[in-house]
mmCIF file with all atom_site columns, C-alpha atoms in Angstrom:
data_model
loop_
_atom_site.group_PDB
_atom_site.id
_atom_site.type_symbol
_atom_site.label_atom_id
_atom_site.label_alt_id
_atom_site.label_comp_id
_atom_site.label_asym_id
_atom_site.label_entity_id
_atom_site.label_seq_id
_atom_site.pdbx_PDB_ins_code
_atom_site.Cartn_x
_atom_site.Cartn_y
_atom_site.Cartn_z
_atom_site.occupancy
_atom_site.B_iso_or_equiv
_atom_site.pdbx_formal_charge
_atom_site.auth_seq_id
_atom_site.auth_comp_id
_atom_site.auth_asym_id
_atom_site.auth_atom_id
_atom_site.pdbx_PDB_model_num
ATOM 1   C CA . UNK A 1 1   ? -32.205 -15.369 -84.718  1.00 72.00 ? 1408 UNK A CA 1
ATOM 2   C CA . UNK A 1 2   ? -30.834 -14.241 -87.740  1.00 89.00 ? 1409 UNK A CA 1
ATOM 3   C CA . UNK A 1 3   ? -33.637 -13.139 -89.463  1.00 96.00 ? 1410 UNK A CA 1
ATOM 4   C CA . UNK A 1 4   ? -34.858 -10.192 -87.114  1.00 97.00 ? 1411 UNK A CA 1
ATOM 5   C CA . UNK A 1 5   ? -31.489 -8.979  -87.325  1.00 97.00 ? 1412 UNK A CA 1
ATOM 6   C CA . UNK A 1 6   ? -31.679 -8.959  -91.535  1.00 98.00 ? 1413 UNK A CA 1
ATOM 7   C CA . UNK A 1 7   ? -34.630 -7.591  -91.512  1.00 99.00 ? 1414 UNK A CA 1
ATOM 8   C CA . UNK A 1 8   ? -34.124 -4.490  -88.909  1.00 99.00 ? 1415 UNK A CA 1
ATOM 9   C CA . UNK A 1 9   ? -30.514 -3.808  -90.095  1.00 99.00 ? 1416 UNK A CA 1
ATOM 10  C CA . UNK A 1 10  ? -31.771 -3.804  -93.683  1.00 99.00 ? 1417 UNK A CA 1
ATOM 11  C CA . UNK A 1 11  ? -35.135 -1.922  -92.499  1.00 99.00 ? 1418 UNK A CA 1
ATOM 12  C CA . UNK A 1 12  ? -32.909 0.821   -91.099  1.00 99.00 ? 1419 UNK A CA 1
ATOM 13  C CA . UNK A 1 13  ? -30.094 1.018   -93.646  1.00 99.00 ? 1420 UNK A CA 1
ATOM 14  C CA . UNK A 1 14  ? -33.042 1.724   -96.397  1.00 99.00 ? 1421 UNK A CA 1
ATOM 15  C CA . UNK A 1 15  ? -34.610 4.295   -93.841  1.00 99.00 ? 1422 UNK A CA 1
ATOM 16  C CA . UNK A 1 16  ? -31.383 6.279   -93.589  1.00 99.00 ? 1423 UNK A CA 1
ATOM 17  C CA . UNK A 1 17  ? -30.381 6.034   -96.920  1.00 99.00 ? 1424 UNK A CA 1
ATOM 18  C CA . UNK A 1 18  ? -34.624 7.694   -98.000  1.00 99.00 ? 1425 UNK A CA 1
ATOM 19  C CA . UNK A 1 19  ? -33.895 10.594  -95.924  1.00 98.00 ? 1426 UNK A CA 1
ATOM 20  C CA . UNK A 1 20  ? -30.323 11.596  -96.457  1.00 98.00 ? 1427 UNK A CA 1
ATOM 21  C CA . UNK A 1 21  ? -29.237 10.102  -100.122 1.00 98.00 ? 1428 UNK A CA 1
ATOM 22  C CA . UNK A 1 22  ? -32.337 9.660   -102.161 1.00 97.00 ? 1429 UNK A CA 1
ATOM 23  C CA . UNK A 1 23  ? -36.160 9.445   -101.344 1.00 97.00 ? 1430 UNK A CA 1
ATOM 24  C CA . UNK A 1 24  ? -37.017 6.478   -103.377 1.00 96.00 ? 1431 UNK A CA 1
ATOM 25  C CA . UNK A 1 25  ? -40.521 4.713   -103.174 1.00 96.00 ? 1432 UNK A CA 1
ATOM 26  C CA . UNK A 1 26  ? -38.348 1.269   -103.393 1.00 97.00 ? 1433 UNK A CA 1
ATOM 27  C CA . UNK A 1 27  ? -36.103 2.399   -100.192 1.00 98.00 ? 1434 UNK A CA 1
ATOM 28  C CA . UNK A 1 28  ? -39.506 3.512   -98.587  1.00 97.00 ? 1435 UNK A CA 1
ATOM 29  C CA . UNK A 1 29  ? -40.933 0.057   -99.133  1.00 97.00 ? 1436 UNK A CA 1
ATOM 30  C CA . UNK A 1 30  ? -37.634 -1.346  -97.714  1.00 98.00 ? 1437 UNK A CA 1
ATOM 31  C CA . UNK A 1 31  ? -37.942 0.334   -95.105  1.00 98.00 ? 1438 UNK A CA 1
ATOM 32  C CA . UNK A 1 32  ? -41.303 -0.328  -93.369  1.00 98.00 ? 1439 UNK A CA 1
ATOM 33  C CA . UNK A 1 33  ? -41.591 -4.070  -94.859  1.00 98.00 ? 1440 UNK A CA 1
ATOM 34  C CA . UNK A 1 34  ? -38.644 -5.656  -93.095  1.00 99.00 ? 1441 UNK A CA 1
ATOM 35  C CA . UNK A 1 35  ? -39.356 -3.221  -90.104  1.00 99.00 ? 1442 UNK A CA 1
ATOM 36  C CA . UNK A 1 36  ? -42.620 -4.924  -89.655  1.00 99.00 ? 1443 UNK A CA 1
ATOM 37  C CA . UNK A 1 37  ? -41.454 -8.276  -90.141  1.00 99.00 ? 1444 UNK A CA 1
ATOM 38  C CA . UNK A 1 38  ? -38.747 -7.735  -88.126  1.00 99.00 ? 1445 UNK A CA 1
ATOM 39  C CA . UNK A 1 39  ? -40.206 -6.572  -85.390  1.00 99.00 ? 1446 UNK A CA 1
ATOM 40  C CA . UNK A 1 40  ? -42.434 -9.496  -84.944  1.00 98.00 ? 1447 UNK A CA 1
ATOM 41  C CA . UNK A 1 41  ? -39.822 -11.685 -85.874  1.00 98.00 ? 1448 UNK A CA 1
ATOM 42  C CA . UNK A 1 42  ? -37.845 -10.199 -82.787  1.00 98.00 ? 1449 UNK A CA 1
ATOM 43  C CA . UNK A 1 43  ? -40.810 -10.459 -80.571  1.00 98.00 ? 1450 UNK A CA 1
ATOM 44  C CA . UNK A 1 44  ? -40.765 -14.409 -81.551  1.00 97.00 ? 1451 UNK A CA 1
ATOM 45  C CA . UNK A 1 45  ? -36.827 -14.359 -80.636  1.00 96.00 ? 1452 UNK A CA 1
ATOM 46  C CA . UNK A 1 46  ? -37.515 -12.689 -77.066  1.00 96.00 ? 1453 UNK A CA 1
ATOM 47  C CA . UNK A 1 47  ? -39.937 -14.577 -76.094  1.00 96.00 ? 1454 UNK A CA 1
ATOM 48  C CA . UNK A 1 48  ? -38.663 -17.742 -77.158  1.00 94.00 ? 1455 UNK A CA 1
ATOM 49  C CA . UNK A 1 49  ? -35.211 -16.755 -75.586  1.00 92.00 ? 1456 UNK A CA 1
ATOM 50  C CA . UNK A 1 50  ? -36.972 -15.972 -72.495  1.00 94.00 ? 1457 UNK A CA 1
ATOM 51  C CA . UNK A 1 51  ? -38.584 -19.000 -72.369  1.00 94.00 ? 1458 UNK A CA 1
ATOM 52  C CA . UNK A 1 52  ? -35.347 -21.121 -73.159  1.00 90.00 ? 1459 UNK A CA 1
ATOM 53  C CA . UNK A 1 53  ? -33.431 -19.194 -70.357  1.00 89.00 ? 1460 UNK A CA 1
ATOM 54  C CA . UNK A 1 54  ? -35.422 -19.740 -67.674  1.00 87.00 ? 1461 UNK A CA 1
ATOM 55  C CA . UNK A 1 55  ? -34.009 -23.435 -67.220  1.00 86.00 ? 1462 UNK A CA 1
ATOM 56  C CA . UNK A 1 56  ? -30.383 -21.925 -67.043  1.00 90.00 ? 1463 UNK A CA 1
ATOM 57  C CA . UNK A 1 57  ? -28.762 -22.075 -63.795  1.00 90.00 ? 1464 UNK A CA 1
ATOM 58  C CA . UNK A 1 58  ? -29.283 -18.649 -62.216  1.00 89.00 ? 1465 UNK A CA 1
ATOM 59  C CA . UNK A 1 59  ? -25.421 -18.033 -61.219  1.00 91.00 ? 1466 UNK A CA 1
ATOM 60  C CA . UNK A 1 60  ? -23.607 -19.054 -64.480  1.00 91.00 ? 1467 UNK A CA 1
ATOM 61  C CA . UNK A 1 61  ? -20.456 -17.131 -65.237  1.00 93.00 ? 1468 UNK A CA 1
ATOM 62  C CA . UNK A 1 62  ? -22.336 -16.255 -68.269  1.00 94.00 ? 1469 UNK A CA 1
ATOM 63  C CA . UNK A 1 63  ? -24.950 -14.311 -66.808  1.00 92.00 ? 1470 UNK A CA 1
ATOM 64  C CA . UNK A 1 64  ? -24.053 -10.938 -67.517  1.00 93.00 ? 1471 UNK A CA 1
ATOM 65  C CA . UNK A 1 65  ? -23.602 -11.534 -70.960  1.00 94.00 ? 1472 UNK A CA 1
ATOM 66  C CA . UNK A 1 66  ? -27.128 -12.845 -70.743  1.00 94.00 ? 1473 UNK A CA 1
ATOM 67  C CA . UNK A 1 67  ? -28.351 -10.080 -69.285  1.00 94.00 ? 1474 UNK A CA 1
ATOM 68  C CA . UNK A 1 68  ? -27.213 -7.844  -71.482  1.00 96.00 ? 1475 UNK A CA 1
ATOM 69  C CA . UNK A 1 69  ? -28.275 -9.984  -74.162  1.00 96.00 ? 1476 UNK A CA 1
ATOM 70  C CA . UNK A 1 70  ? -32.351 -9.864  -72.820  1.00 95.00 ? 1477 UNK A CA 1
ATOM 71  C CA . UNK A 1 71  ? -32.186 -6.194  -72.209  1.00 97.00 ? 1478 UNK A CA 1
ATOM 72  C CA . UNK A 1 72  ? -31.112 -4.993  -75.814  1.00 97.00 ? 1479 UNK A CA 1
ATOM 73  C CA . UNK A 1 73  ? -33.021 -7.842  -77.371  1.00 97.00 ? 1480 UNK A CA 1
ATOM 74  C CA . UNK A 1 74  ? -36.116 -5.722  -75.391  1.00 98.00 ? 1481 UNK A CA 1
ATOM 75  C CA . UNK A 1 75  ? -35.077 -2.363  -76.273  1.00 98.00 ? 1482 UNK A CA 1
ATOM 76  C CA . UNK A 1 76  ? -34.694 -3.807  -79.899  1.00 98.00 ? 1483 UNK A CA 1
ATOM 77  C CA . UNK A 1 77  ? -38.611 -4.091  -79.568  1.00 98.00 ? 1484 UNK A CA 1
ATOM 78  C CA . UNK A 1 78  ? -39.413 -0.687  -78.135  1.00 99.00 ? 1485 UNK A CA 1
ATOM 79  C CA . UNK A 1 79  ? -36.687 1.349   -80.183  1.00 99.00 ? 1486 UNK A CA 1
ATOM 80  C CA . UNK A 1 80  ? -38.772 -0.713  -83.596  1.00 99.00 ? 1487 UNK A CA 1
ATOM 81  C CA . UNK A 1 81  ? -41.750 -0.250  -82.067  1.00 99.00 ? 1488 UNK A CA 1
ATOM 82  C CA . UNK A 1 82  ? -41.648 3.697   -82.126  1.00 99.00 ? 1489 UNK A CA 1
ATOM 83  C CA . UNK A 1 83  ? -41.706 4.556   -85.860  1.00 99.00 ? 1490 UNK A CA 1
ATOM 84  C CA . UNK A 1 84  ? -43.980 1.446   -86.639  1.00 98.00 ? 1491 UNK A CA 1
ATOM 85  C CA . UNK A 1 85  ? -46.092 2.930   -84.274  1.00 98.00 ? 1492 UNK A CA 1
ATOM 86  C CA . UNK A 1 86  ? -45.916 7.008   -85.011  1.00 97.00 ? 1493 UNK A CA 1
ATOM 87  C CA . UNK A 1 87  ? -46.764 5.417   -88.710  1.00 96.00 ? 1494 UNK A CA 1
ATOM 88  C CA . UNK A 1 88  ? -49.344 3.727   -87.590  1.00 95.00 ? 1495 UNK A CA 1
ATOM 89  C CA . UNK A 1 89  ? -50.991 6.769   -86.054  1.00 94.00 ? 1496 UNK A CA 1
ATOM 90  C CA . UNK A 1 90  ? -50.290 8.622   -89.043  1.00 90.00 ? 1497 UNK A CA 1
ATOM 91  C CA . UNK A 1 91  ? -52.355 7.080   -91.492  1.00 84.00 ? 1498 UNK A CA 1
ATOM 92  C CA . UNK A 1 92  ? -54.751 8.294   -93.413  1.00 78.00 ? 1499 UNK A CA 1
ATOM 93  C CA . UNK A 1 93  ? -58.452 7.250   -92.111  1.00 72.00 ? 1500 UNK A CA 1
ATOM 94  C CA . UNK A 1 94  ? -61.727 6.807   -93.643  1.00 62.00 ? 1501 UNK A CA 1
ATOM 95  C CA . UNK A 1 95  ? -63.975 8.731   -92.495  1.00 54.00 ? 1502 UNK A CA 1
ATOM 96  C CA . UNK A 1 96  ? -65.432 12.396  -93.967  1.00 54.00 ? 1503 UNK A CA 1
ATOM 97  C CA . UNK A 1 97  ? -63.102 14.781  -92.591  1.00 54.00 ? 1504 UNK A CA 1
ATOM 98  C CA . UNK A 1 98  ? -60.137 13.485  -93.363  1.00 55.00 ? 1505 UNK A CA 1
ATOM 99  C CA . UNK A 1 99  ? -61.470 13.398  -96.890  1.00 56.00 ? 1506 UNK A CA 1
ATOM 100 C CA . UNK A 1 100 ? -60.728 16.951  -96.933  1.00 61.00 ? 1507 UNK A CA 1
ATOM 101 C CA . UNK A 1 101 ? -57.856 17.089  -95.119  1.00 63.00 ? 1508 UNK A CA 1
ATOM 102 C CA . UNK A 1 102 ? -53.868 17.324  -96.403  1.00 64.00 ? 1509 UNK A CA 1
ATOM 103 C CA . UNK A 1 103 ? -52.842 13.841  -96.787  1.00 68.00 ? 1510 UNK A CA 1
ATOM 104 C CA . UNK A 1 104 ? -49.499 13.903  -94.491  1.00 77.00 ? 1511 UNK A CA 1
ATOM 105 C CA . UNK A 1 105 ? -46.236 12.947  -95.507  1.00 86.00 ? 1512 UNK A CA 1
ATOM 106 C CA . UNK A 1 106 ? -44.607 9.535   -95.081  1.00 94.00 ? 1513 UNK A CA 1
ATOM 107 C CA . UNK A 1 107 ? -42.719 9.495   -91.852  1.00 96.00 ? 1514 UNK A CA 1
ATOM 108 C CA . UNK A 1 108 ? -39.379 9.229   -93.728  1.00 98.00 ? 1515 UNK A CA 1
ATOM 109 C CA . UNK A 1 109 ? -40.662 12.465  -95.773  1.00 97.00 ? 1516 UNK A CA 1
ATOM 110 C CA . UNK A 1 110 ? -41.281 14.748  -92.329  1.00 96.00 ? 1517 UNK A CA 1
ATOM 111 C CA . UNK A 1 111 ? -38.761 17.276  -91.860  1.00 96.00 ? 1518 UNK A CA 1
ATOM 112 C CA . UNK A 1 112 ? -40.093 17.796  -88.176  1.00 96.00 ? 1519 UNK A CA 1
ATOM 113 C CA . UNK A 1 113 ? -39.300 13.691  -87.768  1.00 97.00 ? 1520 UNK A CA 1
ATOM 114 C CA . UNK A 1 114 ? -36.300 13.068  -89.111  1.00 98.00 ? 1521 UNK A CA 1
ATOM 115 C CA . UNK A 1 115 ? -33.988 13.712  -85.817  1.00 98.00 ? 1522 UNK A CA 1
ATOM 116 C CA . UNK A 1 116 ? -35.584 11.599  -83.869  1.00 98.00 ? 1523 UNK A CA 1
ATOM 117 C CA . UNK A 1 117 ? -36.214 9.033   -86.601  1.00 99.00 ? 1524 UNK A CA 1
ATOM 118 C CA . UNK A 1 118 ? -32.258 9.291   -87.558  1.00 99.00 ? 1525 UNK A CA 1
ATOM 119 C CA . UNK A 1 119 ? -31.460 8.580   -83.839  1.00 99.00 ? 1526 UNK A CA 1
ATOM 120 C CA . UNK A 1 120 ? -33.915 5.735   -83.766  1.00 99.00 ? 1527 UNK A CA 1
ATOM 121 C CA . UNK A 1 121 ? -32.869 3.979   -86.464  1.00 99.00 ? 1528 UNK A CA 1
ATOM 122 C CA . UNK A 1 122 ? -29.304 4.203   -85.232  1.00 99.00 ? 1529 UNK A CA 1
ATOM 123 C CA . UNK A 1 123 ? -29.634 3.153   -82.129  1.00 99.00 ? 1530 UNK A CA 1
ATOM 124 C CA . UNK A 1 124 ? -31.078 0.374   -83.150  1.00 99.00 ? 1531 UNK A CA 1
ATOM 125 C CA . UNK A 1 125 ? -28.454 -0.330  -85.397  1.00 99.00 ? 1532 UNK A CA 1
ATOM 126 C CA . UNK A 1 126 ? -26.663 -0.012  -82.013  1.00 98.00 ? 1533 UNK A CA 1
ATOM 127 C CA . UNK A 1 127 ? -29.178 -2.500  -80.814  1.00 98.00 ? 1534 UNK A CA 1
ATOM 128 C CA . UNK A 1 128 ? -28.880 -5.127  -83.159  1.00 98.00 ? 1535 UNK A CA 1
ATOM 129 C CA . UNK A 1 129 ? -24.500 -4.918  -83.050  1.00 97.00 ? 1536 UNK A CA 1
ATOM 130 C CA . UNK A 1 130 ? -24.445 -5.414  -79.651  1.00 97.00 ? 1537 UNK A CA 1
ATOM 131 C CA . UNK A 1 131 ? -27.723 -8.155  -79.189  1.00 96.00 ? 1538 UNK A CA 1
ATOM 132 C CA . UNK A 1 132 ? -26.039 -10.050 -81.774  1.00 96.00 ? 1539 UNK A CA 1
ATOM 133 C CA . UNK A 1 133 ? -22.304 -10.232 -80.292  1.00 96.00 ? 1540 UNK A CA 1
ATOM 134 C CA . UNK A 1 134 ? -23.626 -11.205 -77.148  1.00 95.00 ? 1541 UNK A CA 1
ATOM 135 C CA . UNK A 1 135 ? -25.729 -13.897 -78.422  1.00 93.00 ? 1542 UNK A CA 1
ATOM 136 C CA . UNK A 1 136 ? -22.558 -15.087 -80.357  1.00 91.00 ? 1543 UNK A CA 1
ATOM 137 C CA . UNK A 1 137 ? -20.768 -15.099 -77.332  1.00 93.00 ? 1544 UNK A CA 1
ATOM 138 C CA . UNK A 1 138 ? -23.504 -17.204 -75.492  1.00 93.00 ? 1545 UNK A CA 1
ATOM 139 C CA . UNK A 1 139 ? -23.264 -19.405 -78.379  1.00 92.00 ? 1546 UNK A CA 1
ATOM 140 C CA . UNK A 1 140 ? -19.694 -19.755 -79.005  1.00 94.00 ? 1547 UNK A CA 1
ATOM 141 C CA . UNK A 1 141 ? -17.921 -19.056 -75.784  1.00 92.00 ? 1548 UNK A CA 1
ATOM 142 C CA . UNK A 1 142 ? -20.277 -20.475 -73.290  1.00 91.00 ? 1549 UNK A CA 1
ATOM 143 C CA . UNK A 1 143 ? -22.731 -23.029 -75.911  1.00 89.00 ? 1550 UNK A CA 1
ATOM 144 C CA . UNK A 1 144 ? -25.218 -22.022 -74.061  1.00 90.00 ? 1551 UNK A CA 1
ATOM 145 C CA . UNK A 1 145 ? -28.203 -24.003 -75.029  1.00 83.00 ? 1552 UNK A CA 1
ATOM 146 C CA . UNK A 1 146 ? -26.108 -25.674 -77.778  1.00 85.00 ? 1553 UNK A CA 1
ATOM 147 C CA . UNK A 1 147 ? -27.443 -29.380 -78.075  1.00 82.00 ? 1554 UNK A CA 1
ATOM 148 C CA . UNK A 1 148 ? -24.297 -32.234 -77.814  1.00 67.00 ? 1555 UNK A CA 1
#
């Protein structure tokens, strides 16, 4: 589970730092790369975490930290899952008009995106803090699903 957090925390850090330090092709590649992979690395993590929870007894004492632990691991998918997207829709296709057409900016380059990007990528900064302390907890406190 560590990996989808490396990836997004490093994915966002490199976002952030292309639109208010330096807009750098290398941060730009940092930042879509592990975004990608992380994403779908997080997808694997929800739905194998769903999958392993579902045997758990449904009135543990640790429930709530489970809970809380599903729902941002979700909104980790759909707060990624916006600028992958919004860049998805955004590039360039191959066809005659858009031949002709201004090429549009990277997303990280778009004045007109950059609030909401900045607010994206920090919540899920957010996201990934508080998905990964509660999955330490269910780990550490409670071994849940910890073997021996």
């Amino acid at each position: 589970m560590h990996i989808p957090i490396a990836f997004l925390l490093l994915a966002s850090v490199a976002g952030l730092l292309h639109m208010y330090w330096s807009p750098r092709l290398e941060l730009r590649i940092l930042t879509w790369w592990p975004m990608l992979l992380g994403w779908i690395a997080c997808a694997v993590a929800v739905a194998t975490g769903l999958l392993a929870q579902s045997g758990l007894p449904p009135q543990a004492p640790f429930r709530s930290t489970l809970n809380w632990h599903i729902g941002s691991g979700l909104a980790l998918l759909v707060v990624y899952a916006a600028p992958l997207y919004v860049r998805w829709r955004r590039r360039p296709q191959n066809s005659i008009r858009s031949a002709h057409a201004m090429p549009q900016p990277d997303l990280l380059d778009d004045a007109e995106a950059r609030i909401w990007l900045t607010l994206d990528l920090l919540a899920g900064i957010g996201l990934l803090i508080a998905t990964g302390w509660n999955g330490g907890r269910l780990v550490y406190e409670w071994a849940v699903n910890v073997l021996g």
